[in-house]
Coordinates of C-alpha atoms and ligand atoms in Angstrom, one line a residue:
X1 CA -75.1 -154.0 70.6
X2 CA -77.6 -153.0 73.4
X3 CA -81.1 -153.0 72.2
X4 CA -82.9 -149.3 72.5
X5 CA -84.8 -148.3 75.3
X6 CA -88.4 -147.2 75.1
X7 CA -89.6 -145.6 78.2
X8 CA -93.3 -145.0 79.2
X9 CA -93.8 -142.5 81.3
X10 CA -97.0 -141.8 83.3
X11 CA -97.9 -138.6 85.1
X12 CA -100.1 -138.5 87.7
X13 CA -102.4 -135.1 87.4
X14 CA -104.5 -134.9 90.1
X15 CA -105.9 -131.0 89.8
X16 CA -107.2 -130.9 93.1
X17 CA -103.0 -131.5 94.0
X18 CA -101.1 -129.6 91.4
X19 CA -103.7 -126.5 91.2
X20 CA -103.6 -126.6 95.4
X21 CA -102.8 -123.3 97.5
X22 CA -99.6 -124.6 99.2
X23 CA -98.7 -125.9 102.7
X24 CA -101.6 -128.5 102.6
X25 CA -99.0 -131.4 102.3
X26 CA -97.7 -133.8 105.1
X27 CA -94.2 -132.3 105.2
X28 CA -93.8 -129.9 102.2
X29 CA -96.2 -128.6 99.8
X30 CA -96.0 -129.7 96.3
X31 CA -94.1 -127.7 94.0
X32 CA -96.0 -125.7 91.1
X33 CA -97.0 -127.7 88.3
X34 CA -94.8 -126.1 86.1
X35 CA -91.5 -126.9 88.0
X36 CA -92.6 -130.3 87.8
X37 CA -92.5 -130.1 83.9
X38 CA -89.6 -128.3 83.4
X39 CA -87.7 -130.9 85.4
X40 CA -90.0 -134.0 83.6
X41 CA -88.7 -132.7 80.6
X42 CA -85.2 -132.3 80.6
X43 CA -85.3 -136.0 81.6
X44 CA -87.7 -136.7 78.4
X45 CA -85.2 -134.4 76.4
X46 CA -81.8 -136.1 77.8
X47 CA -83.7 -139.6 76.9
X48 CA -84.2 -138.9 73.5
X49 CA -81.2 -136.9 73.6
X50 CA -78.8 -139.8 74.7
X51 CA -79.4 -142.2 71.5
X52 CA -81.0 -141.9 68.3
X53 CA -83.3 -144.7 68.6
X54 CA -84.8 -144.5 72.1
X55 CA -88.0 -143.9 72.1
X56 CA -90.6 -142.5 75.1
X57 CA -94.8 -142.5 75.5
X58 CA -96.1 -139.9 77.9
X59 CA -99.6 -140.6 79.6
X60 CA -101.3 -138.2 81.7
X61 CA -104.0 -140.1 84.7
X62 CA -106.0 -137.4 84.9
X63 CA -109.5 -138.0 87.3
X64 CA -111.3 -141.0 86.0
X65 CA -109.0 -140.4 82.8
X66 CA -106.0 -140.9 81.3
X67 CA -104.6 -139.5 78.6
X68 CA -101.8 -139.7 75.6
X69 CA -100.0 -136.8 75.6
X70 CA -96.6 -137.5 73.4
X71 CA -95.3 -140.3 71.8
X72 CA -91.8 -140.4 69.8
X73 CA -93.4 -142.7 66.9
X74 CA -95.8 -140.1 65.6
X75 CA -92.8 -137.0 65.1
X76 CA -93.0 -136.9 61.6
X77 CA -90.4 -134.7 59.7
X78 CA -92.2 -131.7 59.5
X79 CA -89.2 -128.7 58.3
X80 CA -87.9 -127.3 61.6
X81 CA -88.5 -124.3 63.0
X82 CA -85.7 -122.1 64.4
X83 CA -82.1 -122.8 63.8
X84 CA -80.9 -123.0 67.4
X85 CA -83.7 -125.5 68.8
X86 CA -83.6 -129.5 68.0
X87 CA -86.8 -130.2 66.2
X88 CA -87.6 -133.1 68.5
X89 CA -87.1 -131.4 71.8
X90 CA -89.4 -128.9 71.0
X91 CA -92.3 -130.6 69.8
X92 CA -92.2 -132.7 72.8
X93 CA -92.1 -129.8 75.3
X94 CA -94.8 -128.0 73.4
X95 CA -97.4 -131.2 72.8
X96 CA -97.1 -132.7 76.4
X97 CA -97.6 -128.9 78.2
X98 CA -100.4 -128.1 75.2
X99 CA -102.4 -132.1 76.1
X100 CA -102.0 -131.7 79.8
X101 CA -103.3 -127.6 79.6
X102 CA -106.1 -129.3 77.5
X103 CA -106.9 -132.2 79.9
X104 CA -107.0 -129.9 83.0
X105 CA -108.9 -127.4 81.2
X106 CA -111.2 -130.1 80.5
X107 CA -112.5 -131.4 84.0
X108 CA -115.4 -129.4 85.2
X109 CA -117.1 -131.6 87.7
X110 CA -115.7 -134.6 89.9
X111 CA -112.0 -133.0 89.9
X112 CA -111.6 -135.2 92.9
X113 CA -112.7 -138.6 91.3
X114 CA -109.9 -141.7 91.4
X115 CA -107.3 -141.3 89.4
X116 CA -107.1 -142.7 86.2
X117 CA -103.9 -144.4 86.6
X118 CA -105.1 -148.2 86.1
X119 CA -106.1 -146.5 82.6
X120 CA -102.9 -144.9 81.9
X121 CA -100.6 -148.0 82.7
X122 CA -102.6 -150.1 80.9
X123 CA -102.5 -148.1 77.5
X124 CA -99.0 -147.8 78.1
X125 CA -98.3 -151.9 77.9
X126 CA -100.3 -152.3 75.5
X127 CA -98.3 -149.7 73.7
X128 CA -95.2 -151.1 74.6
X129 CA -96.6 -155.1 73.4
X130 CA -97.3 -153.6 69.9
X131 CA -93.8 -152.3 69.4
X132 CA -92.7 -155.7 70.8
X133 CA -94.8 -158.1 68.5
X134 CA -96.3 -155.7 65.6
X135 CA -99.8 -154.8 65.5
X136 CA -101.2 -158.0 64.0
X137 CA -101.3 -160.1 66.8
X138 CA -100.1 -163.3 65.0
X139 CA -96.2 -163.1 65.8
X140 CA -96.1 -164.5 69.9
X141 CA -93.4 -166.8 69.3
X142 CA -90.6 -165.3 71.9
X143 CA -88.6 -165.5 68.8
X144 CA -90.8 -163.1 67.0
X145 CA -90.0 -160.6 70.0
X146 CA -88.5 -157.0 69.0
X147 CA -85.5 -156.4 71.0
X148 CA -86.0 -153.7 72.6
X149 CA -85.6 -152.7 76.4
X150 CA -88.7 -151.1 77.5
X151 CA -89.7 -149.5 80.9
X152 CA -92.9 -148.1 82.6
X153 CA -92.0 -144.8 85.0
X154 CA -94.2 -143.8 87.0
X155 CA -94.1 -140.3 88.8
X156 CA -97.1 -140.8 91.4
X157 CA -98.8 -138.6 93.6
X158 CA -102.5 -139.6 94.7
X159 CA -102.6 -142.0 97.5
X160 CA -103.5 -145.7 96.8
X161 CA -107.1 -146.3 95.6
X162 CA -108.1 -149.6 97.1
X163 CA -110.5 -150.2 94.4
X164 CA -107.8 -150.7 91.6
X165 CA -105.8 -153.5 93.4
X166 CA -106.9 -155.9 91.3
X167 CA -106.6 -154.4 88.0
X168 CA -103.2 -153.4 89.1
X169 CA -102.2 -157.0 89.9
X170 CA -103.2 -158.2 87.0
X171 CA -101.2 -155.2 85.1
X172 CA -98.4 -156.6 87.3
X173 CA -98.9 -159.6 85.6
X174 CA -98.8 -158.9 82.1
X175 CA -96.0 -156.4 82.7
X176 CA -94.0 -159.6 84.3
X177 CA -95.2 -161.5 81.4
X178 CA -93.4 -159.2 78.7
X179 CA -90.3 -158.4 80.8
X180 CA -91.1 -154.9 81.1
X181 CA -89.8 -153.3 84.5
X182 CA -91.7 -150.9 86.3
X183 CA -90.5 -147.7 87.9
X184 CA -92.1 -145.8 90.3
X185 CA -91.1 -142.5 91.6
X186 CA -93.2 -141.0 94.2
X187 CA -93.0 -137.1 94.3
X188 CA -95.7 -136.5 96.8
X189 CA -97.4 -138.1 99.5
X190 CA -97.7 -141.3 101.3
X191 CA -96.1 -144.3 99.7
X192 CA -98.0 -146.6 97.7
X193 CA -98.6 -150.3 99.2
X194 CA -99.9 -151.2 95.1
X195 CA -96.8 -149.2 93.5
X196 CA -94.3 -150.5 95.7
X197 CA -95.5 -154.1 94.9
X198 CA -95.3 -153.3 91.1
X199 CA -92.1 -152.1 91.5
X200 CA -90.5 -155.0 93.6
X201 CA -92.3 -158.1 91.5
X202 CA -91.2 -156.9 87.9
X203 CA -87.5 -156.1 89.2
X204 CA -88.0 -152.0 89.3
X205 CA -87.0 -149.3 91.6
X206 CA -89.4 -147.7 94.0
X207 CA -87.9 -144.5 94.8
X208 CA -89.4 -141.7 97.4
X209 CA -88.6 -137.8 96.4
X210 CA -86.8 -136.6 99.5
X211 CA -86.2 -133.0 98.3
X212 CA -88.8 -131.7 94.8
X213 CA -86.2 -129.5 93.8
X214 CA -83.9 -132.5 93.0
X215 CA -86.3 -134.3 91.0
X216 CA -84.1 -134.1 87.5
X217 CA -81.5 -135.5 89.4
X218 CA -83.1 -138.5 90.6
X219 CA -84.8 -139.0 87.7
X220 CA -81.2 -138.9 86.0
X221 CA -79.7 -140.9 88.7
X222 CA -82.1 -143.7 89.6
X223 CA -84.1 -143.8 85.8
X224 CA -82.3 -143.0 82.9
X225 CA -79.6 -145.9 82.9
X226 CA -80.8 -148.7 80.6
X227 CA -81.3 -152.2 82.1
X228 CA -77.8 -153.3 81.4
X229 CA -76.2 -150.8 83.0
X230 CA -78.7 -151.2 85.6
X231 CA -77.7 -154.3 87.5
X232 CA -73.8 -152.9 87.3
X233 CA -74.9 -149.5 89.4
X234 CA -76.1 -148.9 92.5
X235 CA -79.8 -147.9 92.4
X236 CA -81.3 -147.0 95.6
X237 CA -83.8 -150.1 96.6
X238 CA -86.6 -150.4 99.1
X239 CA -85.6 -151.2 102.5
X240 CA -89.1 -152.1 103.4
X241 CA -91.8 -153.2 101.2
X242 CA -95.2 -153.1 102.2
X243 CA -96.7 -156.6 100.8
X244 CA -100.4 -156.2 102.2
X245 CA -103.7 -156.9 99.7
X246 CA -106.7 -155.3 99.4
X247 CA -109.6 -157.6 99.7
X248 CA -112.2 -158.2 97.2
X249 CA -114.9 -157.7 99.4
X250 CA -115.2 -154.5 100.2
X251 CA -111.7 -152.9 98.8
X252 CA -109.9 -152.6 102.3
X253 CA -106.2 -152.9 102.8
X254 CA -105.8 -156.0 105.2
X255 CA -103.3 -157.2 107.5
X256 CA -104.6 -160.3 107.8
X257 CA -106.8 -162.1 104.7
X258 CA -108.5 -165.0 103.7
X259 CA -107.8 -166.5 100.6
X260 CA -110.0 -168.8 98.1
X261 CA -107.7 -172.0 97.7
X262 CA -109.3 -172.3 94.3
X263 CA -108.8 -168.8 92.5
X264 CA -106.7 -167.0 95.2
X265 CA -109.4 -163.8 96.2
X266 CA -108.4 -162.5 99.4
X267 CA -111.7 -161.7 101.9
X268 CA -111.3 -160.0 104.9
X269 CA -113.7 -162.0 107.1
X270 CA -114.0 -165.8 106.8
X271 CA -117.0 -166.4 103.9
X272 CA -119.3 -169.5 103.3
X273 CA -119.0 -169.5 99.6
X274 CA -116.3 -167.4 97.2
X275 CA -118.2 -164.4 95.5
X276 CA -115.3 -164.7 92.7
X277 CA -115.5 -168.4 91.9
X278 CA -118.7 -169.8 93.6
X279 CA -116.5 -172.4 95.5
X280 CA -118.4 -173.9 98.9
X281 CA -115.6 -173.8 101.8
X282 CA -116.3 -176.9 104.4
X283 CA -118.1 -175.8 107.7
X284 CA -115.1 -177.3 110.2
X285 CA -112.5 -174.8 108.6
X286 CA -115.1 -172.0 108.4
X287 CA -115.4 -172.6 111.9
X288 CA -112.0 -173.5 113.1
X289 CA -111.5 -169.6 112.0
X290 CA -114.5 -168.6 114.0
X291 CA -117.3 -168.0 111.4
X292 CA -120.4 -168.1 113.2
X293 CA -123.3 -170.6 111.8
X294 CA -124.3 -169.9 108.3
X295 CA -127.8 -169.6 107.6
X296 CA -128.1 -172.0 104.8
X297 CA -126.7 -175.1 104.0
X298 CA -123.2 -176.9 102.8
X299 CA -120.4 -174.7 102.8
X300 CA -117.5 -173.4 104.4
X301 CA -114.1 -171.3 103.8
X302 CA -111.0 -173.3 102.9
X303 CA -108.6 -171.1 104.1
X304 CA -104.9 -170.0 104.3
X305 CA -104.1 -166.9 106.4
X306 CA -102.0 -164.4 104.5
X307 CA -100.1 -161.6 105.9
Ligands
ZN1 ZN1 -113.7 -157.1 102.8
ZN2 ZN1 -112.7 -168.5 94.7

C-alpha cells in the first residue's frame, strides 16, 4: 500500500512583484496575483482531491516574513455549508486567499526587504519532522518513522539572496536527512543558483515556467505524481545546474572559492585565519595562492580551490 503524500507548498509573495504595473519583467510580465491562485489551487484541490489521506501545508514568504496560511490537519468538521461545494475545497480556497490578503495588507514599510523564504522552508520541515516522529521528540529510531511520503514545492519568484546560502544549505541538509524531496518551480524570473542546488541534492525537480498560463498543467504534470510513481515517469530534469557558492565573507556568488579544510567555509580571497572556525592557514599555501604578507604573525590559508 503506498504511504500518503504530504505536500508543503511555499509561495513566494513578494508585493513589490505580484502588485507590479506589468511589462517590467525580463521577457513577460508576471501574471495577476489572482491567476496565480486560481491555478495554485486547483492543484491544492486535485491533491487533496486524489486521496483521502493526503495531506498539504501552505506557507506564504512574504518580505522578511513568512507565513502559515492552510494546513489540512487543522480542518475540523465544522457542518458544511452549501450542498454543491466539498467542505474541504472550500475552506482551503477561502483561508489561503483570506492569510495571504491579510499578510499583504499587513506590510507598510520595507515591501522590498529579502524574502522570507529561509523562514518559510524551515517551518515547513519542521512541520513535516513532527508528522514524521510525533511531537515529543523521543521517538528518532528510523523505526519509529511515520510512513509517509512528504515533499517541499516551492513556486519561487524573487531572485537569489546571497545572504541566505548558508541557512539554505543547511535546510538542504536536514531536508536530505529526513528524505524529504524538494521541488522547485520557478514562475518568474532568473533561475535560482540556491534552488536549483536544493532541488538536485535531495533528488527533486527544478522546473522553469515557460508559458504562466500553463502553470496548472505543470504543476499537474511535473508535481502531483507521488515518489513512486515518480521514478517510473518522465519528469523534465535540469540540463544544467548551476553548482556555484556564496562565500561567507561578504555574501557574493563565486566562481572560484577558498575553502577552510577544517569546517568547509568558502572565502572569496585567500584569508590568514578562518572567521568561522578560528583555524591559522600556513604562510607557504597562503602564499602559493598569492596572499600578500600578513601583518601579524603565524598563519596561513590551507586551501582547495572550488569551482
Ligand atoms: Zn567574500
Ligand atoms: Zn574554518
Amino acid at each position: 500500500m503506498e504511504p500518503p503524500t504530504h505536500l508543503t507548498l511555499i509561495l513566494d509573495l513578494p508585493p513589490t512583484l505580484w502588485g507590479a504595473p506589468p511589462n517590467h519583467g525580463p521577457n513577460e510580465p508576471l501574471m495577476p496575483l489572482s491567476s496565480f491562485l486560481s491555478h495554485v489551487l486547483a492543484f491544492v484541490n486535485s491533491h487533496l482531491g486524489a486521496r483521502e489521506e493526503n495531506g498539504i501545508t501552505v506557507l506564504g514568504a512574504f518580505p522578511s516574513k513568512s507565513a502559515l496560511l492552510f494546513t489540512s490537519s487543522s480542518i475540523t468538521d465544522a457542518a458544511p455549508q452549501g450542498a454543491n461545494t466539498y467542505h474541504t475545497f472550500k475552506i482551503v480556497d477561502s483561508e489561503v486567499i483570506a492569510k495571504i490578503q491579510h499578510g499583504l495588507a499587513s506590510i507598510h514599510e520595507d515591501r522590498e526587504a529579502p524574502s522570507g523564504l529561509v523562514g518559510a522552508l524551515t517551518k515547513g520541515l519542521c512541520h513535516i519532522n513532527r508528522m514524521l516522529y510525533g511531537s515529543t521528540g523521543t521517538a528518532t529510531g528510523e523505526s519509529s518513522r511515520m510512513t509517509l511520503d512528504a515533499t517541499i514545492l516551492i513556486l519561487s519568484v524573487s531572485p537569489d539572496i546571497s545572504t541566505s546560502y548558508i541557512p539554505i544549505m543547511n535546510f538542504i541538509f536536514a531536508a536530505q536527512k529526513l528524505k524529504v524531496k524538494i521541488d522547485v518551480c520557478k514562475v518568474f524570473g532568473e533561475d535560482t543558483v540556491f534552488l536549483q542546488q536544493a532541488a538536485h541534492l535531495t533528488g527533486g525537480s527544478y522546473v522553469t515556467l515557460r508559458k504562466q498560463d500553463s502553470l496548472l498543467q505543470y504543476l499537474m504534470m511535473c508535481f502531483s505524481a507521488p515518489s513512486s510513481v515518480r521514478e517510473i515517469i518522465n519528469i523534465p530534469t535540469q540540463d544544467r545546474i548551476d553548482l556555484r557558492a556564496a562565500c561567507f565573507c561578504h555574501k557574493n556568488i563565486v566562481d572560484i572559492g577558498y575553502v577552510c579544510s577544517v569546517c568547509l567555509s568558502i572565502f572569496c580571497s585567500p584569508v590568514p585565519v578562518c572567521s568561522t572556525c578560528r583555524s591559522k592557514f600556513p604562510m607557504k599555501t597562503l602564499r602559493r595562492f598569492g596572499f600578500g604578507l600578513p601583518k601579524s604573525g603565524v598563519n596561513a590559508a590551507h586551501i582547495a580551490a572550488k569551482s
